[in-house]
CSV table of C-alpha atoms and ligand atoms in Angstrom, one decimal:
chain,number,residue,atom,x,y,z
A,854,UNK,CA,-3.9,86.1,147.0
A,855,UNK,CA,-3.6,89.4,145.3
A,856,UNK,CA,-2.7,89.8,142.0
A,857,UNK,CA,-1.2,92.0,139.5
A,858,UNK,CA,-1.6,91.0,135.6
A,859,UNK,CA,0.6,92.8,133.6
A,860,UNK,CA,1.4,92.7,130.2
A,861,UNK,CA,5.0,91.6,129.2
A,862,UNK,CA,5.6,92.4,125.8
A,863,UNK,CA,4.1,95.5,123.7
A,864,UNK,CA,0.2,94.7,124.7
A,865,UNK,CA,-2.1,92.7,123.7
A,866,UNK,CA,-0.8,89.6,125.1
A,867,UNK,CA,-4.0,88.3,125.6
A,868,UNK,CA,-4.5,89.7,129.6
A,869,UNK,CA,-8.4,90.1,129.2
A,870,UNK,CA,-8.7,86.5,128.9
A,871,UNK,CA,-6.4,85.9,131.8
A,872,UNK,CA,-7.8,88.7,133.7
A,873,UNK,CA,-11.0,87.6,132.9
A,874,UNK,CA,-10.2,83.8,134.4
A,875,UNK,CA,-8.4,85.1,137.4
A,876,UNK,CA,-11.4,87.5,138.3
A,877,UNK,CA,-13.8,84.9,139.3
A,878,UNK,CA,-11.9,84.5,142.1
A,879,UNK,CA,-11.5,88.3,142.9
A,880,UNK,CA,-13.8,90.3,144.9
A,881,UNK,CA,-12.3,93.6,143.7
A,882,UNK,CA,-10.8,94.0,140.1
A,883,UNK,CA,-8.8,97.2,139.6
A,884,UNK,CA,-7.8,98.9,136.1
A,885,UNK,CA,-5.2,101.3,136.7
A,886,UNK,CA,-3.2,103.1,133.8
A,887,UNK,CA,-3.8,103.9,130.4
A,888,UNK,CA,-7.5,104.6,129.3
A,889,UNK,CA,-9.4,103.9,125.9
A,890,UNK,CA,-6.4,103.0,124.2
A,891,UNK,CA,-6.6,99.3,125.4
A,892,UNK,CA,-8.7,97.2,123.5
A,893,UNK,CA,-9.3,93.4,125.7
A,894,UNK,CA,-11.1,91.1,124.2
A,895,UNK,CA,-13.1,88.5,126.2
A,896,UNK,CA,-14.9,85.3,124.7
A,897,UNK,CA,-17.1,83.6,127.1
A,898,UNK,CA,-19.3,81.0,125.6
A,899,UNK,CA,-18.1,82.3,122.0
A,900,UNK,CA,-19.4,85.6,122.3
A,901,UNK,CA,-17.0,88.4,122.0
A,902,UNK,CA,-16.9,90.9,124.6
A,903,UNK,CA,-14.5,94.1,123.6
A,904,UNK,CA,-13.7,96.4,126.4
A,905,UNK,CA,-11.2,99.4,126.6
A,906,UNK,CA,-11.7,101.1,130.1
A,907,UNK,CA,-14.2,98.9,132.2
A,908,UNK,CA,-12.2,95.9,133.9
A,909,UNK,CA,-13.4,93.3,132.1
A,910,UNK,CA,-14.4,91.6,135.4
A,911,UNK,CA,-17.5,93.1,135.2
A,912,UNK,CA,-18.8,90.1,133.7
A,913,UNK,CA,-18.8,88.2,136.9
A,914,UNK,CA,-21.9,89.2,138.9
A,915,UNK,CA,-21.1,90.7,142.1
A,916,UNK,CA,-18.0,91.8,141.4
A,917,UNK,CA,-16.7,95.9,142.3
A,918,UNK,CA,-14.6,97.1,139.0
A,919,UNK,CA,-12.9,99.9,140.2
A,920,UNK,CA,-11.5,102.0,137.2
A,921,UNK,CA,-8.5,103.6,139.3
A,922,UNK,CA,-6.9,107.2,139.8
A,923,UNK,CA,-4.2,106.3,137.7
A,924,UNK,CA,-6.3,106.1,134.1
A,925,UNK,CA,-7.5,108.6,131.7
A,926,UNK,CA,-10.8,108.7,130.5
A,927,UNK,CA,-12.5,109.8,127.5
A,928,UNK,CA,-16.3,110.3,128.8
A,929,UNK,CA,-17.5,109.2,125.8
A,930,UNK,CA,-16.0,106.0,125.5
A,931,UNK,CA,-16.7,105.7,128.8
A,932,UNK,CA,-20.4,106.2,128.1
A,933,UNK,CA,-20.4,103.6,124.8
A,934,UNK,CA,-19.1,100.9,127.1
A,935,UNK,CA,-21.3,101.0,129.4
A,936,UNK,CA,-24.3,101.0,127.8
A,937,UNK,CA,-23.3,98.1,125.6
A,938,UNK,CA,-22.7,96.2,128.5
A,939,UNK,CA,-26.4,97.2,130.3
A,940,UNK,CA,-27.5,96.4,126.3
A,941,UNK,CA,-26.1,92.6,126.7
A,942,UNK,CA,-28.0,91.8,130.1
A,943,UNK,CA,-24.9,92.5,131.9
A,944,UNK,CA,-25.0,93.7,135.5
A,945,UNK,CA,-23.0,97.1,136.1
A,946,UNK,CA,-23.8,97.9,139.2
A,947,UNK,CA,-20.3,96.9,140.5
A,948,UNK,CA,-18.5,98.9,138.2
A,949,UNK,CA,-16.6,102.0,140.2
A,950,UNK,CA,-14.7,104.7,138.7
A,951,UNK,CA,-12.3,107.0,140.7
A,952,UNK,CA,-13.3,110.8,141.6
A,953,UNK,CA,-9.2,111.0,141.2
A,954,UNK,CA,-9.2,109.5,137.6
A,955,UNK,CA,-8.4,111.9,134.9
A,956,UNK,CA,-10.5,113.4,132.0
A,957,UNK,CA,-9.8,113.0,128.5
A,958,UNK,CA,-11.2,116.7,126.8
A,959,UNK,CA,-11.9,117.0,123.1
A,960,UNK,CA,-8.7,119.1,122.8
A,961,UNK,CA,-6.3,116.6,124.0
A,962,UNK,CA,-7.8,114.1,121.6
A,963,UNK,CA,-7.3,116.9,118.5
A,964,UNK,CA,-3.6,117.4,119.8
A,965,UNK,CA,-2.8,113.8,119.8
A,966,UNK,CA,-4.4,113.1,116.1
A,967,UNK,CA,-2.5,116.9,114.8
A,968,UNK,CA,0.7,115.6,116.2
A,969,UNK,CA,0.7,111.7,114.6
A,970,UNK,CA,-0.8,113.2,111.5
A,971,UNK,CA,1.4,116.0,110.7
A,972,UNK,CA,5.0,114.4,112.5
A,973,UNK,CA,7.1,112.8,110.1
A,974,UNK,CA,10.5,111.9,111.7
A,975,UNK,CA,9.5,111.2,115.4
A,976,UNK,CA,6.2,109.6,115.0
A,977,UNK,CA,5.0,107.8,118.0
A,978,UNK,CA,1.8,105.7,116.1
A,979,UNK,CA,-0.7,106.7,118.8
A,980,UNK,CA,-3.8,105.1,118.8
A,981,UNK,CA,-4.9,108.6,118.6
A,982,UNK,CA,-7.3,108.3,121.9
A,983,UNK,CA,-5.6,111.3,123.5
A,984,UNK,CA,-3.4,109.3,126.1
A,985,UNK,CA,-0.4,111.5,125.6
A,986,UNK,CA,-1.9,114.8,126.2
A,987,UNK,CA,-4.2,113.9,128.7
A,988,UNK,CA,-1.5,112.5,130.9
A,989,UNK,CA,1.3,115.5,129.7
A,990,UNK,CA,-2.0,117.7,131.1
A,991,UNK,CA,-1.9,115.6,134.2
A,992,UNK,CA,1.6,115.6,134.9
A,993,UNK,CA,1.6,120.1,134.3
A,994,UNK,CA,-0.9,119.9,136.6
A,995,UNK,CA,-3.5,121.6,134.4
A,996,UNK,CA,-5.7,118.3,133.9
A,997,UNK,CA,-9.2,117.9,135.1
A,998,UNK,CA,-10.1,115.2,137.0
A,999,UNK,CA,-13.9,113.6,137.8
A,1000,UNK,CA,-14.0,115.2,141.0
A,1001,UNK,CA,-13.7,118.6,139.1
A,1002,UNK,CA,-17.4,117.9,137.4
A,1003,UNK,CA,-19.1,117.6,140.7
A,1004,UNK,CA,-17.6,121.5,141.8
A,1005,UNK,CA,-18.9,123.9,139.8
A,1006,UNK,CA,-16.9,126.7,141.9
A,1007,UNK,CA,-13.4,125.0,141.7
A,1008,UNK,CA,-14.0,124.1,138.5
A,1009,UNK,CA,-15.0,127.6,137.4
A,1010,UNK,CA,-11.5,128.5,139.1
A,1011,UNK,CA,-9.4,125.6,137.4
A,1012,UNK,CA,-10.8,126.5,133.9
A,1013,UNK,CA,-9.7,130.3,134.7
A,1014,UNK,CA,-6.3,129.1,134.6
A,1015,UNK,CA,-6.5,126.5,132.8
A,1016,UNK,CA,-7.8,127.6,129.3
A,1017,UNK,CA,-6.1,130.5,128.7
A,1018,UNK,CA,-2.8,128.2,128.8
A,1019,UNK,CA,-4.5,125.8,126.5
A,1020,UNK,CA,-6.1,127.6,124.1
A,1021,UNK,CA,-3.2,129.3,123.3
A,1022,UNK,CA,-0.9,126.4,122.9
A,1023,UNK,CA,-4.1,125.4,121.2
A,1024,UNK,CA,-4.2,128.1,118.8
A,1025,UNK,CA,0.0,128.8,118.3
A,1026,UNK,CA,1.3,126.1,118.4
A,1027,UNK,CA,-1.1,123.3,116.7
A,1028,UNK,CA,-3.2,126.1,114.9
A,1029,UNK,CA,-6.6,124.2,116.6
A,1030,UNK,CA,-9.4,126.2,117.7
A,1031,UNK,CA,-9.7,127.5,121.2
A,1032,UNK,CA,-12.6,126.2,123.6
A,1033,UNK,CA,-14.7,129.0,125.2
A,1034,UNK,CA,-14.8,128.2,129.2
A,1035,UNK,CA,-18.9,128.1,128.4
A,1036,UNK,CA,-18.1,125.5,126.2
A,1037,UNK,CA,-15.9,123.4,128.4
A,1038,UNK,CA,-18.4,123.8,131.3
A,1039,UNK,CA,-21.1,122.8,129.2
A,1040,UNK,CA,-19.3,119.5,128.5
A,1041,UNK,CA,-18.5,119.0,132.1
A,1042,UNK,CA,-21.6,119.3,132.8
A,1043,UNK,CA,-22.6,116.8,130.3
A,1044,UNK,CA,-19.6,114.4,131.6
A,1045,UNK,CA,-20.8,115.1,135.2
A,1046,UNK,CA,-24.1,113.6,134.2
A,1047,UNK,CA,-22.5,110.6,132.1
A,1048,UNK,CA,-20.1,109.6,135.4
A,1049,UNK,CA,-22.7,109.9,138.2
A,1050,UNK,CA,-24.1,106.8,138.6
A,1051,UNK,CA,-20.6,105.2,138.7
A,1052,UNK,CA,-18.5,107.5,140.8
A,1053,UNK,CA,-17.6,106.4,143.6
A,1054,UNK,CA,-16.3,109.4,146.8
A,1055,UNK,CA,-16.0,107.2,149.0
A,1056,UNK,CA,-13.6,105.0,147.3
A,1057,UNK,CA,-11.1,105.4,150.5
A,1058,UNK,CA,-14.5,103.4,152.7
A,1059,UNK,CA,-14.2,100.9,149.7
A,1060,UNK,CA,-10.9,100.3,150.0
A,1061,UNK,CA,-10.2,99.8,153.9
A,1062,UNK,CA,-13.6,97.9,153.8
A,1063,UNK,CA,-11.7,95.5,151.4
A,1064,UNK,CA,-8.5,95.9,153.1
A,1065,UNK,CA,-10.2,94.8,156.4
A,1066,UNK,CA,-12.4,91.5,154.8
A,1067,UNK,CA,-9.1,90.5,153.1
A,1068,UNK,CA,-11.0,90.5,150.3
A,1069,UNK,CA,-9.1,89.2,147.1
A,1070,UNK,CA,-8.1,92.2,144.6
A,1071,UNK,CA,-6.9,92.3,141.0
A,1072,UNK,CA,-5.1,94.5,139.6
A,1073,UNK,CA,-5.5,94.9,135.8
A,1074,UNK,CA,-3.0,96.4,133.6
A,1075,UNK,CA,-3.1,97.5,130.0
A,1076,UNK,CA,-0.5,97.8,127.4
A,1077,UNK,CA,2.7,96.1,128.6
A,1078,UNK,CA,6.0,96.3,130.2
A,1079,UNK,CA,7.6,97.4,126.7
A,1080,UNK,CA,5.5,100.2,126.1
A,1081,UNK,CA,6.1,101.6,129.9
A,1082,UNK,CA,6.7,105.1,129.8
A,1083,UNK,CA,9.7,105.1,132.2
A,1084,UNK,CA,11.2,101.5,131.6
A,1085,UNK,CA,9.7,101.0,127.5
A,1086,UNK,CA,10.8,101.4,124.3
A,1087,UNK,CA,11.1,105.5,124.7
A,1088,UNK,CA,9.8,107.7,123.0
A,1089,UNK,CA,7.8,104.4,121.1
A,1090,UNK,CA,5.6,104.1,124.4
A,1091,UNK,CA,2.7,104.9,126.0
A,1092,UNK,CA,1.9,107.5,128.5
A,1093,UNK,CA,1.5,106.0,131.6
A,1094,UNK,CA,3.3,103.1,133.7
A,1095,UNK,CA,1.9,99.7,132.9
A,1096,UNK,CA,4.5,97.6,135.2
A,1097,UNK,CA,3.4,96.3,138.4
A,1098,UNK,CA,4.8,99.8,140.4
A,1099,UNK,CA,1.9,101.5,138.3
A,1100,UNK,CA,-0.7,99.0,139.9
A,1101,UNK,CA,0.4,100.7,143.2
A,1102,UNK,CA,0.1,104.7,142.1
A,1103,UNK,CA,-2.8,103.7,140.2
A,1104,UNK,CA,-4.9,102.1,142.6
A,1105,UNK,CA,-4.3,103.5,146.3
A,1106,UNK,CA,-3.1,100.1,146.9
A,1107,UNK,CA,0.6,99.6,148.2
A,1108,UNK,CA,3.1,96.8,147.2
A,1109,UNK,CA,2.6,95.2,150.7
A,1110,UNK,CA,-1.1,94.5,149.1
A,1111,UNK,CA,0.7,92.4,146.1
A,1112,UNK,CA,1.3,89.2,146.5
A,1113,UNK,CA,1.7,87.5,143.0
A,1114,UNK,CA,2.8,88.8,139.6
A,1115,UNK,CA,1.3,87.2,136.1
A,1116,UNK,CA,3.1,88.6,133.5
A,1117,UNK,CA,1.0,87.6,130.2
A,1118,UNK,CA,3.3,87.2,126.7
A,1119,UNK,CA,2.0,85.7,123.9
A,1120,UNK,CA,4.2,82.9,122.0
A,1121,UNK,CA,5.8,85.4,119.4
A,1122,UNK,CA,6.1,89.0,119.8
A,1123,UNK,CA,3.5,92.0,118.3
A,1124,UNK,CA,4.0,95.5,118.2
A,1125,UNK,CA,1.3,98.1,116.8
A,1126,UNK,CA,2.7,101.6,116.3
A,1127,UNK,CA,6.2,102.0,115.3
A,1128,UNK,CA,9.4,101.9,117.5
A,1129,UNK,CA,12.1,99.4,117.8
A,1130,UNK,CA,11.2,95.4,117.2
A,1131,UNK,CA,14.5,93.2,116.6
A,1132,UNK,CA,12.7,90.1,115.8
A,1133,UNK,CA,10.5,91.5,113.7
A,1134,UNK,CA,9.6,89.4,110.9
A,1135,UNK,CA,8.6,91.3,107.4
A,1136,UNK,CA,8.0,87.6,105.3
A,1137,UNK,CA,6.0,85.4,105.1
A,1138,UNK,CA,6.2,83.6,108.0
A,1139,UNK,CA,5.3,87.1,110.1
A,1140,UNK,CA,2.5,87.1,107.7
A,1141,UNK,CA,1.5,83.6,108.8
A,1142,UNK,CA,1.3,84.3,112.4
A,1143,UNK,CA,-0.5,87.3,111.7
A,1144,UNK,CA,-3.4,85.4,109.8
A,1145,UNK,CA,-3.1,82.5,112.5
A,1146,UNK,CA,-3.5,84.3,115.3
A,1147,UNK,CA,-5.9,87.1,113.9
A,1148,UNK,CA,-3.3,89.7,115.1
A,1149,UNK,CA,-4.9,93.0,114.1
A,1150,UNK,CA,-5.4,96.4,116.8
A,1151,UNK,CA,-9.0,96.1,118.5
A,1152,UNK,CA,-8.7,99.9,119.3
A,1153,UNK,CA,-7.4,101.0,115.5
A,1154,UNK,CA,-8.0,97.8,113.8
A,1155,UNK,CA,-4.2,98.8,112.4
A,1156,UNK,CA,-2.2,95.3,111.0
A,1157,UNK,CA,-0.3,94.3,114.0
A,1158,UNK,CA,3.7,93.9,113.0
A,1159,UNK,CA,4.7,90.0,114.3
A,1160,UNK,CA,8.3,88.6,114.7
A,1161,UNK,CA,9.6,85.7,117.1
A,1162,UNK,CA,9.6,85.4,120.9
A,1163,UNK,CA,12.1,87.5,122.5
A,1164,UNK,CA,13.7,86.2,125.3
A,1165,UNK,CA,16.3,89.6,125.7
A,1166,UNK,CA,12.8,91.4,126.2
A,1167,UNK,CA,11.1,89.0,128.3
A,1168,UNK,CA,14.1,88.8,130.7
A,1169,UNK,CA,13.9,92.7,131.3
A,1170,UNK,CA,9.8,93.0,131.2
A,1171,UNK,CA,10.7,89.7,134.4
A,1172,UNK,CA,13.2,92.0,136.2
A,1173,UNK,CA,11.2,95.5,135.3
A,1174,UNK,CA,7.7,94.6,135.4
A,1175,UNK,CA,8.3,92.5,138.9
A,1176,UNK,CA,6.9,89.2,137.4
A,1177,UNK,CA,6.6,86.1,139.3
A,1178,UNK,CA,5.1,83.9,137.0
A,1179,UNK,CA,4.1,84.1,133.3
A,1180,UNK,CA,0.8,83.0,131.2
A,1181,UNK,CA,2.0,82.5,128.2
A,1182,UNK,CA,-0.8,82.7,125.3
A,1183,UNK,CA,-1.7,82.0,121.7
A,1184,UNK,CA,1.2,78.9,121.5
A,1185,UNK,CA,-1.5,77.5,119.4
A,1186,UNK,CA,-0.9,79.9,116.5
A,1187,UNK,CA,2.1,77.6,116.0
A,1188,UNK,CA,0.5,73.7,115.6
A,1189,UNK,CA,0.8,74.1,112.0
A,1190,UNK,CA,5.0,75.2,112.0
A,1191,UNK,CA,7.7,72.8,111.6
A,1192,UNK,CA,10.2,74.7,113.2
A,1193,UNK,CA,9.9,77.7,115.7
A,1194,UNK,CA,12.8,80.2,116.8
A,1195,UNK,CA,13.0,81.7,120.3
A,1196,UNK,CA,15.6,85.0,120.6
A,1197,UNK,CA,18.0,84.0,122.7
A,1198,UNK,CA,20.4,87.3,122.4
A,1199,UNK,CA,21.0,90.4,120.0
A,1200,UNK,CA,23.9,90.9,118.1
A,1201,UNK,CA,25.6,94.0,117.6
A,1202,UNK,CA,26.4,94.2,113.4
A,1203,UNK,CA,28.6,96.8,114.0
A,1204,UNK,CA,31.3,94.7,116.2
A,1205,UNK,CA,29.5,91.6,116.7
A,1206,UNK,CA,28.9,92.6,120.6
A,1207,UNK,CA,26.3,90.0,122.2
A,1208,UNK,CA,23.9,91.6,124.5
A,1209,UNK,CA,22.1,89.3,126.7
A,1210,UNK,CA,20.5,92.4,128.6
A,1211,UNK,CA,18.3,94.5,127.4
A,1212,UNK,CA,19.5,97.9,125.4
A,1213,UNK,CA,18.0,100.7,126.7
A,1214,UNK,CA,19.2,103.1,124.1
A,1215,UNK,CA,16.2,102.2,121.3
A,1216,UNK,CA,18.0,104.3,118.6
A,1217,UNK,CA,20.8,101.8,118.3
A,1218,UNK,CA,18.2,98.8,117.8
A,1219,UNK,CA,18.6,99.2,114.1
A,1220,UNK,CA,22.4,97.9,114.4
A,1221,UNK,CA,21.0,94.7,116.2
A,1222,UNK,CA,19.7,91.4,114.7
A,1223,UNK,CA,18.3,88.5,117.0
A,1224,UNK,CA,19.9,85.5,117.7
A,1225,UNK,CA,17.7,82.6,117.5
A,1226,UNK,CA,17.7,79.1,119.0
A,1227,UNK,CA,15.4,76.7,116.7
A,1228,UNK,CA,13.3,74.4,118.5
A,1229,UNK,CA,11.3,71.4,116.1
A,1230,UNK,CA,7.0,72.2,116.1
A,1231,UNK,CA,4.9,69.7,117.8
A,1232,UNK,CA,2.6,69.7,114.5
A,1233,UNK,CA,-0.5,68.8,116.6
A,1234,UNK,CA,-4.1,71.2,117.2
A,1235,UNK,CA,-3.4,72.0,120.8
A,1236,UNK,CA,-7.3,73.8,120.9
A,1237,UNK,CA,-8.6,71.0,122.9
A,1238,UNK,CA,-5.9,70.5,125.6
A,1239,UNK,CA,-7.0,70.6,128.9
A,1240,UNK,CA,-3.6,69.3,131.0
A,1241,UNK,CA,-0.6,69.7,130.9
A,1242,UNK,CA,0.2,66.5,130.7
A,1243,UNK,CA,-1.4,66.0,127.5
A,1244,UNK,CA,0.4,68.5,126.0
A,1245,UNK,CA,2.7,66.7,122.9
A,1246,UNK,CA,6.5,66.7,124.3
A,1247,UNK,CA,7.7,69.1,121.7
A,1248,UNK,CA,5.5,71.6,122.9
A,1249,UNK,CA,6.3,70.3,126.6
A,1250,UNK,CA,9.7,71.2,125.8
A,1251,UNK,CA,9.3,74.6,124.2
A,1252,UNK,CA,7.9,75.6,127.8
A,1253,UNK,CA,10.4,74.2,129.3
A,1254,UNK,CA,12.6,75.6,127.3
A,1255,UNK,CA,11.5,79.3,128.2
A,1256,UNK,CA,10.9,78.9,132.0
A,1257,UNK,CA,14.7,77.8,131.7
A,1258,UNK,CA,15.4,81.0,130.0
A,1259,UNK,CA,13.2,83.1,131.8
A,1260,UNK,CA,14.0,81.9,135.1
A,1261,UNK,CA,10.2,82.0,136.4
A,1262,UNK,CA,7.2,79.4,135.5
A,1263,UNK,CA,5.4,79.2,132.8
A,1264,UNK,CA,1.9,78.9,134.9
A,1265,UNK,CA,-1.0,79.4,133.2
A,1266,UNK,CA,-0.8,78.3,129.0
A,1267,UNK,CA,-3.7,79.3,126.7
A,1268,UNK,CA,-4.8,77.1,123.8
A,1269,UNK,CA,-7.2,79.8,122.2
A,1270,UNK,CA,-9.8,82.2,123.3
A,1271,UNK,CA,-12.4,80.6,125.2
A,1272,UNK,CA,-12.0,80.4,129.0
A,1273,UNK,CA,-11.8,76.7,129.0
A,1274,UNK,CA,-9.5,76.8,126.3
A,1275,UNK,CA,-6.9,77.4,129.5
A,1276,UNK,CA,-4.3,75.2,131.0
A,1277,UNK,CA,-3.0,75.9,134.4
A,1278,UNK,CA,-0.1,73.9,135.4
A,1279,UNK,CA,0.8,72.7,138.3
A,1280,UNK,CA,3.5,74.0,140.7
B,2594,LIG,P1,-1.0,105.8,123.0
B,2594,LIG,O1,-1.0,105.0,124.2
B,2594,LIG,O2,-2.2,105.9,122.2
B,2594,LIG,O3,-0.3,107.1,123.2
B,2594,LIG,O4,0.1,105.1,121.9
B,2594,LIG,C1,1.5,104.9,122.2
B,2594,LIG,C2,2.0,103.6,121.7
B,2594,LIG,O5,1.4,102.6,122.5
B,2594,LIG,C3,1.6,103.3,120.3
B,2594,LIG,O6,2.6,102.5,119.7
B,2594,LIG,C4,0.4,102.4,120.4
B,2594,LIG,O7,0.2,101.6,119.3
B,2594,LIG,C5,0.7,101.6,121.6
B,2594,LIG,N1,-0.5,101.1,122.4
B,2594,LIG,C6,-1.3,101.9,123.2
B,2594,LIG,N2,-2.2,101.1,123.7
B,2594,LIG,C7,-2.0,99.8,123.3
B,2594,LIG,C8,-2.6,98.6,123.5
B,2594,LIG,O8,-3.6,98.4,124.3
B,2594,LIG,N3,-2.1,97.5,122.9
B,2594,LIG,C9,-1.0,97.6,122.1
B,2594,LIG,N4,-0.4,98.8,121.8
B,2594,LIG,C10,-0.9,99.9,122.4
């Protein structure tokens, strides 16, 4: 059974943890879009393991963690992670990273800070990490990628065109020093030294060798459907294609390889960054979930804005993001409420207009206000839950409630962060 987890909201729906329980039984675990600006947080055995490019299956001995062609990396993060992980005991001699992947360079990391510090109207709320202009680099087909450090001559070649274009946008545009080509050779040769233990030529060999042993794969995504640059919020989004298509381009892996889904949403809605959020709650009770359920970035450490579960964006992130099933997370942040609201639709306050479906067209999300169904809280510390069946029959029913609205199962339900804090139902 391969698998694709997927985040189904606007990230950080808790898929490290679910990633992290379905990679035991993976042989291969793939990362394959975004880069450093993912922040998963594992627990095992209540220690807290905080990753941001290595698949976080790398915690399972004998495991490959392949970190795909579709990412961006920042060497340096890169680097930190790593060694943190050899510092803890932990075995990374499975981890793999792409000769295809692309590099994130100082500059881009200086253009994406200029442009969130100095925009006013049309601020994005990066996490700063460079994403943007590593993949705008990528897609202008003036990136480097990790195959790059390993050819001095082609490189030498690249850089020729490359840095005259960048410096100057470099120097005109964002008024940012230029990079000397001795400079930027020096730090590949610096990167070329960071990545060598870990990159891996002969991924295509790794692949069909998997391919052949029907080994199981897992393909891990980061951010979410919401913040998906082609089917997201836009221009609130990331820069790279977090739905299930992306595990595809990202991987080498085609969709005949996929056979299952998991689309990971957490029980109420977050969003860091700005951008549209219709059930946004700015009260008290957002302020409650937010203490609950510790909601604050692990990349920026930013306050993460909260509001109710949206079924309007859950329905698309289903259809978009290709989900078969869903592991919803965090429903414990709720024991203590007497009441919870799901979204059921938006309303239009300009003419009343219901949309079930999802409006594309973010800059008219200020007009809409949610419209809520209120379902009575089950009042009980749902930590220890192990079954399903044990679950109290308000909660059974909130589930119940969303797979009805959802139209898939609710499959796997997470109590809190531990791994045995999990409860997979039954089909
Ligand atoms: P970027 O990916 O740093 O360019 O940021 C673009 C948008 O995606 C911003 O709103 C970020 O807050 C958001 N974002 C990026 N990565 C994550 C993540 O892992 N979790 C939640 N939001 C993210």
């Amino acid at each position: 059974m391969n698998r694709v987890v997927v985040g189904a909201q606007w990230g950080d729906e808790g898929k490290a943890k679910i990633t992290d329980l379905l990679a035991n039984d993976a042989d291969l675990i793939i990362r394959y879009q975004g880069g450093c600006n993912a922040g998963h947080t594992v627990v095992v055995d209540d220690k807290v393991f905080k990753f941001h490019l290595i698949p976080s299956g790398i915690l399972y001995k004998g495991k490959t963690c392949l970190i795909g062609a579709g990412t961006v990396i920042l060497p340096e993060t890169f680097e930190k992670e790593v060694q943190g992980l050899i510092a803890e005991g932990i075995d990374v001699s499975g981890l793999k990273v792409s000769p295809l992947a692309s590099i994130t360079m100082p500059y881009h990391t200086e253009v994406d800070g200029y442009s969130e510090n100095t925009a006013t109207k049309g601020k994005i709320g990066t996490t700063k990490k460079g994403i943007g202009p590593t993949y705008t680099d990528k897609m202008a087909r003036i990136g480097l990628k990790i195959e790059d450090l390993y050819n001095p001559e082609t490189l030498s070649e690249k850089l020729d065109v490359i840095l005259p274009l960048k410096n100057k946008t470099l120097e005109k545009v964002y008024g940012l020093e230029p990079y000397s080509k001795e400079c930027v050779t020096a730090l590949c040769e610096k990167y070329a030294e960071i990545f060598k233990p870990y990159v891996c030529f002969e991924w295509q060999e790794l692949l069909e060798k998997h391919k052949r042993d029907k080994s199981v794969v897992l393909f891990e995504g980061a951010q979410g459907v919401m913040l998906d640059v082609d089917y997201g919020t836009y221009p609130f989004v990331t820069s790279s294609n977090p739905i299930a298509g992306g595990a595809c381009t990202g991987s080498g892996y085609g969709p005949k390889m996929i056979d299952e889904v998991i689309g990971v949403a957490k029980a109420y809605v977050t969003r860091v960054g700005e951008g549209p959020f219709v059930t946004e709650l700015n009260d008290e009770v957002g302020e409650k979930i937010r203490n609950i359920g510790h909601e604050f970035g692990t990349t920026t450490g930013r306050p993460r804005r909260t509001g109710w579960f949206d079924v309007v964006t859950m329905k698309y992130a289903v259809l978009v993001g290709g989900l078969t099933s869903v592991a919803l997370t965090k429903i414990d942040v709720f024991d203590d409420f007497d009441e919870i609201k799901i979204c059921t639709a938006y309303k239009d306050t300009r003419d009343g207009k219901i949309y079930k479906s999802y409006p594309t067209n973010v800059f008219m999300h200020k007009y809409l206000e949610p419209v809520y169904e209120t379902h009575t809280g089950w009042k009980t510390n749902l930590t220890g839950v192990k079954k399903y069946s044990d679950l109290p029959q308000n909660a059974k029913n909130y589930l119940s409630r969303l797979e009805e609205l959802l139209e898939v199962p609710i499959s796997i339900v997470s109590v809190g962060p531990n791994r045995d804090q999990t409860i997979f139902k039954e089909a």
